[in-house]
XYZ file of C-alpha atoms in Angstrom:
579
model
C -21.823 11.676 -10.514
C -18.683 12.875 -11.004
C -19.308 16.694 -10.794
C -21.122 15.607 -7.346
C -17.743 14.003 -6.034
C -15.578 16.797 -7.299
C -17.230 19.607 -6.078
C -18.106 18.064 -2.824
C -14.848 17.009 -2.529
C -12.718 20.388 -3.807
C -15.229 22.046 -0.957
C -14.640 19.962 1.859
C -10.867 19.667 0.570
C -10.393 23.469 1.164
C -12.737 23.849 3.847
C -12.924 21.736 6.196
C -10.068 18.007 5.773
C -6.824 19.912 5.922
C -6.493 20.479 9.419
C -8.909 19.659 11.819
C -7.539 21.670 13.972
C -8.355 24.468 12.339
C -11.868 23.398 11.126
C -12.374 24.340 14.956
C -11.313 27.283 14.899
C -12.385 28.436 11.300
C -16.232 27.765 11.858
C -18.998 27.999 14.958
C -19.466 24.361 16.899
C -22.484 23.789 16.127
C -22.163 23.973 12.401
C -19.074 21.294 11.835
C -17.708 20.386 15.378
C -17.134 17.014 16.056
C -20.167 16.934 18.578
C -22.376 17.739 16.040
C -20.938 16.792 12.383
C -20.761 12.781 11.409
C -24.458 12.583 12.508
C -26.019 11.967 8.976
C -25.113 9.752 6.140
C -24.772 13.389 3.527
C -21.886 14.845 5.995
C -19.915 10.718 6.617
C -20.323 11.242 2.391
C -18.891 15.047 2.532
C -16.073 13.779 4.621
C -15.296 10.102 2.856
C -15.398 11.739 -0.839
C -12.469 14.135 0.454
C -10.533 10.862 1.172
C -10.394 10.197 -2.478
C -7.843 13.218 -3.270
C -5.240 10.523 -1.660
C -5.503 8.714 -4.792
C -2.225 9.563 -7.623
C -2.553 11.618 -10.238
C 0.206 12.423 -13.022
C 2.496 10.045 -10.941
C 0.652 7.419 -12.891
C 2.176 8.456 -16.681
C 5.305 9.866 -15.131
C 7.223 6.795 -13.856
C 10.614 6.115 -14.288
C 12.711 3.090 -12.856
C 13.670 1.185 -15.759
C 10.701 1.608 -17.992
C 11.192 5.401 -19.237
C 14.273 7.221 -19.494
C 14.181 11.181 -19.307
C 17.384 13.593 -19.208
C 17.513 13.628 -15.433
C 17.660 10.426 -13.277
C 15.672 10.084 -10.147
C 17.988 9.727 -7.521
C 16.426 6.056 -6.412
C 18.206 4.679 -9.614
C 21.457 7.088 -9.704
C 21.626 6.097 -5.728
C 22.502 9.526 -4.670
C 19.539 9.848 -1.873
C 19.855 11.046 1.362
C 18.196 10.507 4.904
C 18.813 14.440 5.080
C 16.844 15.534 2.221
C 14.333 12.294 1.818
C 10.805 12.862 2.761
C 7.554 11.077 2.568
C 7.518 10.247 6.468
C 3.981 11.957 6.802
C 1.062 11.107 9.010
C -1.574 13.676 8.293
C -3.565 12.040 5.542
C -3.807 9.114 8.417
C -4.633 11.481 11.119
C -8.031 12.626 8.522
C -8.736 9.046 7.972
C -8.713 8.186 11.870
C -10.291 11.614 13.251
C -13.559 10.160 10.510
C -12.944 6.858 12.376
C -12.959 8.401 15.955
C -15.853 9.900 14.635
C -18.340 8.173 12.645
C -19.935 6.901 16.061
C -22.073 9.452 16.524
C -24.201 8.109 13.212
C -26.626 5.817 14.891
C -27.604 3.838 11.775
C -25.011 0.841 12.157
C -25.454 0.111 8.371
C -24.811 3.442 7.032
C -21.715 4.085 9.491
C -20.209 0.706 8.395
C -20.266 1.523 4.916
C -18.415 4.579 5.434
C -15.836 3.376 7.725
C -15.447 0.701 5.520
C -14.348 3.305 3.082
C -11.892 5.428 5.755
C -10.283 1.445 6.181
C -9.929 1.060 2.989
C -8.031 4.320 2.954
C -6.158 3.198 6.126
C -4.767 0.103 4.449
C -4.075 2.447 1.694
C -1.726 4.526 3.341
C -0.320 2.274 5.101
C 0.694 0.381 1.907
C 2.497 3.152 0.670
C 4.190 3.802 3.820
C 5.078 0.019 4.159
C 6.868 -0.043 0.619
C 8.689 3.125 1.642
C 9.861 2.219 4.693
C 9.498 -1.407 5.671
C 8.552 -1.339 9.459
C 6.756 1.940 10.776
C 4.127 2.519 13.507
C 0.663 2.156 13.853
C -1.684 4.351 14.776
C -5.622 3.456 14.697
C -6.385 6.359 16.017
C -5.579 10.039 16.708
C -3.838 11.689 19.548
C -2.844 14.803 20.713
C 0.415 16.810 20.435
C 1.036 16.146 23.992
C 0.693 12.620 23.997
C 4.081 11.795 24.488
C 4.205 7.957 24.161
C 2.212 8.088 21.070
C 4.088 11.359 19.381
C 7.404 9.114 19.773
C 6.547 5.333 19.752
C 8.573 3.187 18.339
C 8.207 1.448 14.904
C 5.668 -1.233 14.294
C 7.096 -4.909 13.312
C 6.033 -5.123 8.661
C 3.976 -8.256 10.327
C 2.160 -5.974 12.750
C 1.461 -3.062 10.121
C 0.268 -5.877 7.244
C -1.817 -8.180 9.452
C -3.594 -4.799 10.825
C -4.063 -3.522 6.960
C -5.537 -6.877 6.429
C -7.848 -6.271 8.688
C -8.914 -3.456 7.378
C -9.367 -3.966 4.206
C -10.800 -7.017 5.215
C -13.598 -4.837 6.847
C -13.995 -2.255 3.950
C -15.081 -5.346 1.495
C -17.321 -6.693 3.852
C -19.245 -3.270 4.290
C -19.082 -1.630 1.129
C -21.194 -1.372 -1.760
C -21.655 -3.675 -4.451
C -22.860 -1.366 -7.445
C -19.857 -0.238 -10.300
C -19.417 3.409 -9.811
C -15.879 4.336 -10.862
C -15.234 7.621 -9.815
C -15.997 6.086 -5.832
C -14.590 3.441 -3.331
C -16.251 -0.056 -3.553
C -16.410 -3.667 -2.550
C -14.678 -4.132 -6.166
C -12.150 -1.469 -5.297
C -11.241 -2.965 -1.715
C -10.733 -6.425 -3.562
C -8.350 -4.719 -6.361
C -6.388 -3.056 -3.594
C -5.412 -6.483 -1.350
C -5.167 -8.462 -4.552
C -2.540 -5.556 -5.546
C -0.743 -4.926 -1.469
C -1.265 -8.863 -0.930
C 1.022 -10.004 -4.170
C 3.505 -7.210 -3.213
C 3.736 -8.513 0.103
C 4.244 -11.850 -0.442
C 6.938 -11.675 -3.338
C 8.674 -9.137 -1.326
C 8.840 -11.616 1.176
C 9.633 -14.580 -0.827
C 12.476 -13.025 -3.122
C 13.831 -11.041 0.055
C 13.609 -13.970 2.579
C 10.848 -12.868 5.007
C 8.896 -15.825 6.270
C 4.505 -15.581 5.682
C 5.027 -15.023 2.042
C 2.550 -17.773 1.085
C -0.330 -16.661 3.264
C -0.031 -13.719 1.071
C 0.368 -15.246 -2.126
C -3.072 -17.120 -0.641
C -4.680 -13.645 0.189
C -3.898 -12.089 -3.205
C -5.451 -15.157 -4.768
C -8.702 -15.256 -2.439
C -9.101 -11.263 -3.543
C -8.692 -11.737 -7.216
C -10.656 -14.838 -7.641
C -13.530 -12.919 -5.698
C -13.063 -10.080 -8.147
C -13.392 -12.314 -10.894
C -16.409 -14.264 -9.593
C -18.194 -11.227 -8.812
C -18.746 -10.833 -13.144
C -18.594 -7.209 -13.052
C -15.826 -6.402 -15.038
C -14.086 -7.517 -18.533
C -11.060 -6.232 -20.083
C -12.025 -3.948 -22.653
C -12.271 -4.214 -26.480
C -13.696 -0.948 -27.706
C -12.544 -0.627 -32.106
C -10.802 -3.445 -32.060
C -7.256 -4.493 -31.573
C -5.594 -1.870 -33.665
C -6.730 0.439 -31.104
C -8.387 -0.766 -28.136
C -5.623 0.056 -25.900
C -4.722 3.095 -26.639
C -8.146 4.062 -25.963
C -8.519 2.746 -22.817
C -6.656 5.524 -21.605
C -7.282 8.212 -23.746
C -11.243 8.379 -23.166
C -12.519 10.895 -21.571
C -14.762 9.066 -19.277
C -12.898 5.874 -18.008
C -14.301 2.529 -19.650
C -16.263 0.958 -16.924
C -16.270 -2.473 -18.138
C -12.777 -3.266 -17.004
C -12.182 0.645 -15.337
C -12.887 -0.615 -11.528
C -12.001 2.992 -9.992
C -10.358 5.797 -11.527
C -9.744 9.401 -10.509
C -11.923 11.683 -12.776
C -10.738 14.940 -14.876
C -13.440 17.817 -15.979
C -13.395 20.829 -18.201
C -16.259 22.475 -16.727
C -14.409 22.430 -13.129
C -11.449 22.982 -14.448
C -9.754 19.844 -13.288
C -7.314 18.933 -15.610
C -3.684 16.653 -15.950
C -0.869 17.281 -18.432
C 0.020 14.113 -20.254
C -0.499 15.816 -23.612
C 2.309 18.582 -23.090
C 4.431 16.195 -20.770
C 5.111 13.627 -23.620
C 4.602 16.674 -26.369
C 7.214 19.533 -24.630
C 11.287 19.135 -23.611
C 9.854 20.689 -20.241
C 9.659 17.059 -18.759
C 13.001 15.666 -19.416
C 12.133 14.549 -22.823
C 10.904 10.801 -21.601
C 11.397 8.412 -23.665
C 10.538 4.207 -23.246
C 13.970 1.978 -22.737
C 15.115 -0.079 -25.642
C 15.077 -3.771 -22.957
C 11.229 -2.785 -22.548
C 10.415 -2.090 -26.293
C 12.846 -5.670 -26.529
C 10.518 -7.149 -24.555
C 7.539 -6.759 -26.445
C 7.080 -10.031 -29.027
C 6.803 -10.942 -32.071
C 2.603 -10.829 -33.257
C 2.686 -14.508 -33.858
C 3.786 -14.890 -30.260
C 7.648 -15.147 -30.789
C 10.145 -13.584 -28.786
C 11.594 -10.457 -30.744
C 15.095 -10.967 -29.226
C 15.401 -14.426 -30.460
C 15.776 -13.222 -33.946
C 19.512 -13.126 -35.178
C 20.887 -9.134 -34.640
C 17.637 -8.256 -33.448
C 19.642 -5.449 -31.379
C 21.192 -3.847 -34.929
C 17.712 -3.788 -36.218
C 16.731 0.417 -36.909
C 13.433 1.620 -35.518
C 11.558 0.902 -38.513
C 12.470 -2.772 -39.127
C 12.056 -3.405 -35.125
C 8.424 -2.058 -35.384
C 7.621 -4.923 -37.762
C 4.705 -7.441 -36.814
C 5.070 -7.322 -32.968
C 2.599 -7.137 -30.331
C -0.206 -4.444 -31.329
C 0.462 -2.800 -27.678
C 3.629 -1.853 -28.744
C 2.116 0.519 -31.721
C -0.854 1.526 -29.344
C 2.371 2.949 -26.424
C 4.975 4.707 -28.214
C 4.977 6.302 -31.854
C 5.278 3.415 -34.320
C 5.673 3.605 -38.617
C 2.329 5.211 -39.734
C 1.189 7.027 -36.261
C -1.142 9.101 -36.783
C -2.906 11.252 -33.653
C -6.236 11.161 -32.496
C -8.417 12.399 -35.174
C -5.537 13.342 -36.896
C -4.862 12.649 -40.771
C -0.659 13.456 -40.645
C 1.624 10.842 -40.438
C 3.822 11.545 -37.414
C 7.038 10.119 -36.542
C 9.111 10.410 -33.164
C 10.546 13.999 -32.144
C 14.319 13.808 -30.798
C 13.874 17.133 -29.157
C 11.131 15.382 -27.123
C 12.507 12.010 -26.174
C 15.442 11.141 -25.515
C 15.668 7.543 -26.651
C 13.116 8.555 -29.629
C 10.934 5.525 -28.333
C 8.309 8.553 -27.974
C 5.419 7.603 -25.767
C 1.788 8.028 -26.546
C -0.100 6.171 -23.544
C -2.968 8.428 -22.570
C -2.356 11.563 -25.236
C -5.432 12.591 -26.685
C -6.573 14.469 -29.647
C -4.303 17.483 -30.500
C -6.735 19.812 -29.077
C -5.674 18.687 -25.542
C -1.699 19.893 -25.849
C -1.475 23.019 -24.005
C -0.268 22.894 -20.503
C -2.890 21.307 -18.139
C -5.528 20.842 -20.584
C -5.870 16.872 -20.465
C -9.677 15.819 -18.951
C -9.221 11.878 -19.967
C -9.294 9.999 -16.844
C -6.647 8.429 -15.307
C -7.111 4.904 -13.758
C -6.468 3.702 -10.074
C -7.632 0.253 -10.426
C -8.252 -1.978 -13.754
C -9.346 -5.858 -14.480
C -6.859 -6.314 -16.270
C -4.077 -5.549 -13.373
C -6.252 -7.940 -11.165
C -5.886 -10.647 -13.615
C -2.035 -10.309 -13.997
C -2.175 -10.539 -9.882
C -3.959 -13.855 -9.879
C -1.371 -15.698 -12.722
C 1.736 -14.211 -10.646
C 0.487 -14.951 -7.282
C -0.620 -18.784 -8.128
C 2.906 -19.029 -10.176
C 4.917 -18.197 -7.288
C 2.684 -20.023 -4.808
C 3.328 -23.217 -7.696
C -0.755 -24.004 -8.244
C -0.349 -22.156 -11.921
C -2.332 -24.213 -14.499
C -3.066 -23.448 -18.062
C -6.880 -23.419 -17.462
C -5.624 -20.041 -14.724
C -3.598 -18.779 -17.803
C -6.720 -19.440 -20.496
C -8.748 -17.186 -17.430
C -6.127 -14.521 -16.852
C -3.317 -13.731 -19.219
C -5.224 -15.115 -22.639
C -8.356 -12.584 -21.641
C -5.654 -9.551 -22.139
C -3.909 -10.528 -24.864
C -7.242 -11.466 -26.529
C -7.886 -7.682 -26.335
C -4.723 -7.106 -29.225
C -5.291 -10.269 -30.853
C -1.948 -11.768 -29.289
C -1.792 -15.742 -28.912
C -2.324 -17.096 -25.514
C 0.898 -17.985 -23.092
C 1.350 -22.137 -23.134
C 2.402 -23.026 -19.875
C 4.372 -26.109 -20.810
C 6.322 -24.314 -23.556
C 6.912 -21.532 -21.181
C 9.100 -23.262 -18.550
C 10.850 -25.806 -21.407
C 12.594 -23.182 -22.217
C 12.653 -20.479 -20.206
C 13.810 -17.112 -22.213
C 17.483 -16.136 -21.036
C 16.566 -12.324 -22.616
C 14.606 -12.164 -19.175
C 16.149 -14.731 -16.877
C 19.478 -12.509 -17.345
C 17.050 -9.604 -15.848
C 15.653 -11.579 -13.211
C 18.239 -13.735 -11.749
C 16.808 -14.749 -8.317
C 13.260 -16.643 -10.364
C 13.885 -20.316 -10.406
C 12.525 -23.676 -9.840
C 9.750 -25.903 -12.140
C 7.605 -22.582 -12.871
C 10.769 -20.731 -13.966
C 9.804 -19.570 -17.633
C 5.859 -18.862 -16.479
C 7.323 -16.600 -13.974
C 9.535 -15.014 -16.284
C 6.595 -14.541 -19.375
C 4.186 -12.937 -16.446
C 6.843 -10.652 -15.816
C 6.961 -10.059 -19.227
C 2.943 -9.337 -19.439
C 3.125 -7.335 -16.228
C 5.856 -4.864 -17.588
C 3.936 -4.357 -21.099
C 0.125 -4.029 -20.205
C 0.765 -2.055 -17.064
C 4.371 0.289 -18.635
C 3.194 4.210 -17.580
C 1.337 3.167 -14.838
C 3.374 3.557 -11.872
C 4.033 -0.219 -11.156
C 7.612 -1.089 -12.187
C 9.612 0.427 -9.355
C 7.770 -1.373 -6.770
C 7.935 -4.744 -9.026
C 11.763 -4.387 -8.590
C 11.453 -3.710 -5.404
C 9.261 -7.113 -4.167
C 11.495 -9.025 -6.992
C 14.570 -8.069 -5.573
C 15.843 -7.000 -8.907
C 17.187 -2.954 -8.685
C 20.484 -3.740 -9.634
C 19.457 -4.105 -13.026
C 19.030 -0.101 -12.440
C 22.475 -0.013 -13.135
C 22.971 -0.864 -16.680
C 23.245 1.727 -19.193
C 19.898 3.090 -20.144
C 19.396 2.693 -24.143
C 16.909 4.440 -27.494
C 16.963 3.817 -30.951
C 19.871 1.798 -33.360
C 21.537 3.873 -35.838
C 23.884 1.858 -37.904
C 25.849 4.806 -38.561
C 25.346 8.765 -39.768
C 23.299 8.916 -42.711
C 19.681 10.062 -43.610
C 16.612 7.698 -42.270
C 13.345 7.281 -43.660
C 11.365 6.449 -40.099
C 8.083 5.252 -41.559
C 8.970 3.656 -44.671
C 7.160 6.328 -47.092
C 9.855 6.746 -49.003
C 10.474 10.941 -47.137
C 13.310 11.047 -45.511
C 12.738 11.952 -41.560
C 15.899 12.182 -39.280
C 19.631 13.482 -40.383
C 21.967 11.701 -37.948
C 25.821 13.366 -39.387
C 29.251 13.689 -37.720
C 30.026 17.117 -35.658
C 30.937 19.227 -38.387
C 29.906 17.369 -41.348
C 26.302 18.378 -41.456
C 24.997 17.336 -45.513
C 24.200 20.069 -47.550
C 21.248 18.384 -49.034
C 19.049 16.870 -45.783
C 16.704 15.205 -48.639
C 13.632 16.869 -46.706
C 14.571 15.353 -43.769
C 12.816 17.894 -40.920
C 15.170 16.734 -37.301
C 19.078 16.925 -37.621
C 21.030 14.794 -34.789
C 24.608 16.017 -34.391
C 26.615 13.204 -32.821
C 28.126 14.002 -29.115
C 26.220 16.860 -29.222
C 22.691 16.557 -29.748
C 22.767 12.449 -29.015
C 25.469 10.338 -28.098
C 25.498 6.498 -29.865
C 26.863 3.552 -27.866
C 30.052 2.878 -30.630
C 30.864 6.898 -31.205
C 29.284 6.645 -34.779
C 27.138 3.851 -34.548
C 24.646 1.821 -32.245
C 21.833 2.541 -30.514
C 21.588 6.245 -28.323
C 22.961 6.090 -25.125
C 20.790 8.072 -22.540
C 23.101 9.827 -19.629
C 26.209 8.489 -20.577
C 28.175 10.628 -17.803
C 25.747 9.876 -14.997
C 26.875 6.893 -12.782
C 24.424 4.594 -10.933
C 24.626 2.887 -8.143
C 22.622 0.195 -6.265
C 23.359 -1.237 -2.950
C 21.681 -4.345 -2.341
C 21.839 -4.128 1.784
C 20.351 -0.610 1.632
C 18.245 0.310 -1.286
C 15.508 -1.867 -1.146
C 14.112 0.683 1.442
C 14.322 4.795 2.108
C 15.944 5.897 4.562
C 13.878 7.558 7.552
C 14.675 11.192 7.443
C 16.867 12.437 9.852
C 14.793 15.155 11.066
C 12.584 12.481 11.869
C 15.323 10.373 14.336
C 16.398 13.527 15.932
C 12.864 14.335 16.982
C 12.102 10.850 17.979
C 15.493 8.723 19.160
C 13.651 5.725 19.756
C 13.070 5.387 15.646
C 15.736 3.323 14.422
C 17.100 4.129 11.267
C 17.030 1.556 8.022
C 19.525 -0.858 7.522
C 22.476 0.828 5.501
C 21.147 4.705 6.257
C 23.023 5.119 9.340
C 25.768 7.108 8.541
């Protein structure tokens, strides 16, 4: 099945989507005209698969915001964009979606057209969710138009309420039309539900933490979708070897797990579709990403403690720190004893690769798959376990959180790493001030449940393109602007990283490089090769001559490109972007 999407979709991809314009001019009427294509269920498949190619690819492992530093700063957190260089104010994967959807009449079985405009509405609601988190208000367009439909060409923006009530609507429409089967590599009633579980709980914590009445009706929505996931007993979250490694191969197979894999966008050696998460974590081509030291904080103690509750646990070195925490933590970035896939070498964390030497390991394969572009795993779109992290946040916010919804939701995921359930009553008794100080605006009786979600959210879904818009809907990016951290050294010296007794990393003063390195393989020169937070001790400091900047009025949204407003002066530019 997925050869069957891929080439169908690489053909009409090239073909026939981009541009329908040309599509008329590139082939005889009568082969893929309008008035004669969109008559038969095979060519509303041809068109709908080509729809999927809207779905990410390596923006999924790539994410920055606060979870993964890298040598370069995007300029969202350094605050250096610009409304004359900005982009992403595009309307032509919406004009392929609508031109199906002006379309798809011409199919006279009712059933068989509603099941593929169900899909093109599902992608409607897509885009428009993007667009929405982009750029607040923008307008709406159901269908498509000319280039000399003035009135249309420059309309104004669309109220957010307009825009969300119409996605709802649509997606509303895609999950009562589409299919009911599992197939991951397609779009299905299961996907439609992940999607407004996922667009529903943005909108209505945006609109809660940024003032914005509606937020509950959201909150309601995201619940309805989730719980009708959940009911529908298709999925599970997955437990594969066991806990030691049941994460970590969740997104390292091959083919995606579909029994907690909902949709996923598929990779294939014999088409020579491939992604590059091997070489991107494995190469200083990429910035040399490493994870943040307040994320790898974060993660808890295996008994279900909180790390940073131990006394100095911010002196602790890398291998101490790695002690008896949450298995997830091993399974994400190169812990004591790593060893790759179908490897036998012990491998420790390469400086000249990350620059925090947190070094992360989500979704590398074997070493086979290193080279450049040679990675076939999947990578997911939509998983259970993101659905059930939806449902706990959305009914803690909305204040009908009960332990029985946290036995059903956030015990089912940590049950996959052997991790002890989250006890709501404990939770918000004492709410933990390591997270409360990152998330001031969370308070009231479900405080500390709100807090430990966040928590959950940040480690199960970390490298999968969530945390920027979490900041966003919590009204949290000025905690962009703290100084990005890696590893503790308590001063130069000679460090064993695994505890097998071989020494691993040289850390020395510039200019006083040991003659004897003790076997050590990496040598860190200090203020030249890595920079420590005291001058000769404390943990790395990552960018410490890049200055960020967050402006709370402004930078919650991007501004509309200027090329944009000049074209069309009845846009009106974000609040903050006007000058």
């Amino acid at each position: 099945m997925k050869k069957y999407i891929y080439i169908i979709s690489l053909f009409i991809t090239a073909s026939v989507i981009f541009g329908c314009d040309d599509m008329l001019e590139q082939y005889p009427k009568d082969e893929v005209s309008p008035e004669t294509f969109f008559r038969t269920e095979n060519e509303l498949k041809l068109y709908t698969n080509s729809l999927l190619f809207l779905f990410p690819s390596t923006s999924l492992y790539t994410e920055g915001a606060d979870n993964i530093a890298k040598q370069s700063l995007e300029d969202e957190i350094t605050g250096i964009r610009d409304a004359s260089t900005v982009g992403g104010w595009s309307w032509g994967n919406l004009r392929n979606v609508n031109f199906f959807l002006d379309n798809s009449y011409k199919c006279e079985n009712e059933a068989i057209r509603a099941k593929y405009d169900g899909i093109a509405r599902f992608f409607r609601a897509y885009f428009y969710f993007d667009m929405v988190k982009r750029f607040g208000d923008v307008p709406w367009y159901s269908h498509t138009f000319s280039e000399t439909d003035k009135e249309q060409l420059y309309k104004k923006r669309d109220s957010r309420i307009l825009i969300m009530d119409s996605m709802l609507v649509d997606i509303d429409y895609a999950i009562s039309n589409l299919g009911t089967d599992k197939k991951v590599n397609e779009v299905t009633k299961w996907t439609a539900l992940a999607l407004k579980s996922r667009f529903c709980l943005f909108e209505g914590t945006f609109r809660k933490y940024h003032g914005i009445e509606g937020w509950e009706r959201f909150l309601d929505e995201s619940i309805k979708a989730s719980q009708a996931l959940i009911d529908g007993k298709k999925y599970s979250i997955y437990k594969g070897a066991g806990k030691d490694v049941a994460y970590r191969d969740l997104f390292a197979s091959l083919e995606a797990e579909t029994s907690e894999v909902i949709t996923a966008r598929g990779y294939n050696s014999e088409l020579q579709i491939f992604h590059n998460c091997n070489y991107y974590t494995l190469t200083s081509s990429y910035g040399q990403p490493g994870l943040e030291k307040q994320l790898i904080d974060s993660y808890l103690m295996s008994d279900g403690s909180r790390f940073t509750d131990i006394p100095n646990y911010d002196k602790m070195f890398y291998y101490d720190e790695m002690q008896n925490r949450d298995p997830r933590l091993y399974q994400t970035v190169r812990g004591p004893g790593y060893k790759r896939i179908n490897g036998t070498a012990t491998d420790v964390p390469q400086f000249g690769y990350t620059v925090t030497g947190y070094m992360p390991i989500k979704y590398v394969c074997a070493s086979t798959y290193d080279m450049y572009e040679k990675n076939e795993n999947d990578l997911i779109i939509y998983r259970y376990a993101e659905v059930l992290l939806n449902l706990a946040e959305a009914k803690a916010e909305r204040g009908t959180l009960t332990q029985t919804d946290l036995n059903n939701t956030i015990k089912l995921i940590r049950d996959r790493v052997g991790m002890p359930n989250l006890i709501l009553s404990e939770a918000n008794s004492k709410p933990d001030q390591f997270l409360a100080s990152q998330y001031p605006l969370v308070n009231g009786e479900n405080k500390g449940v709100i807090l430990e979600i966040r928590r959950e959210r940040r480690i199960e879904l970390v490298m999968e393109n969530f945390r920027y818009a979490d900041m966003m809907r919590w009204k949290a990016g000025k905690q962009f602007e703290r100084q990005f951290k890696g590893i503790y050294f308590p001063g130069p010296g000679i460090y064993d990283f695994d505890g097998d007794g071989k020494m691993d990393v040289c850390v020395y003063e510039k200019g006083k490089k040991p003659s004897n390195l003790q076997g050590a393989a990496q040598t860190l020169e200090l203020g030249t090769n890595v920079t420590l937070e005291h001058g000769t001790y404390g943990n790395i400091v990552v960018n410490p001559n890049i200055k960020k900047n967050w402006t709370e009025e402004r930078d919650y949204l991007y501004p509309i490109p200027i090329t944009e407003l000049t074209l069309n002066p009845d846009l009106k530019q974000n609040p903050g972007w006007e000058d």
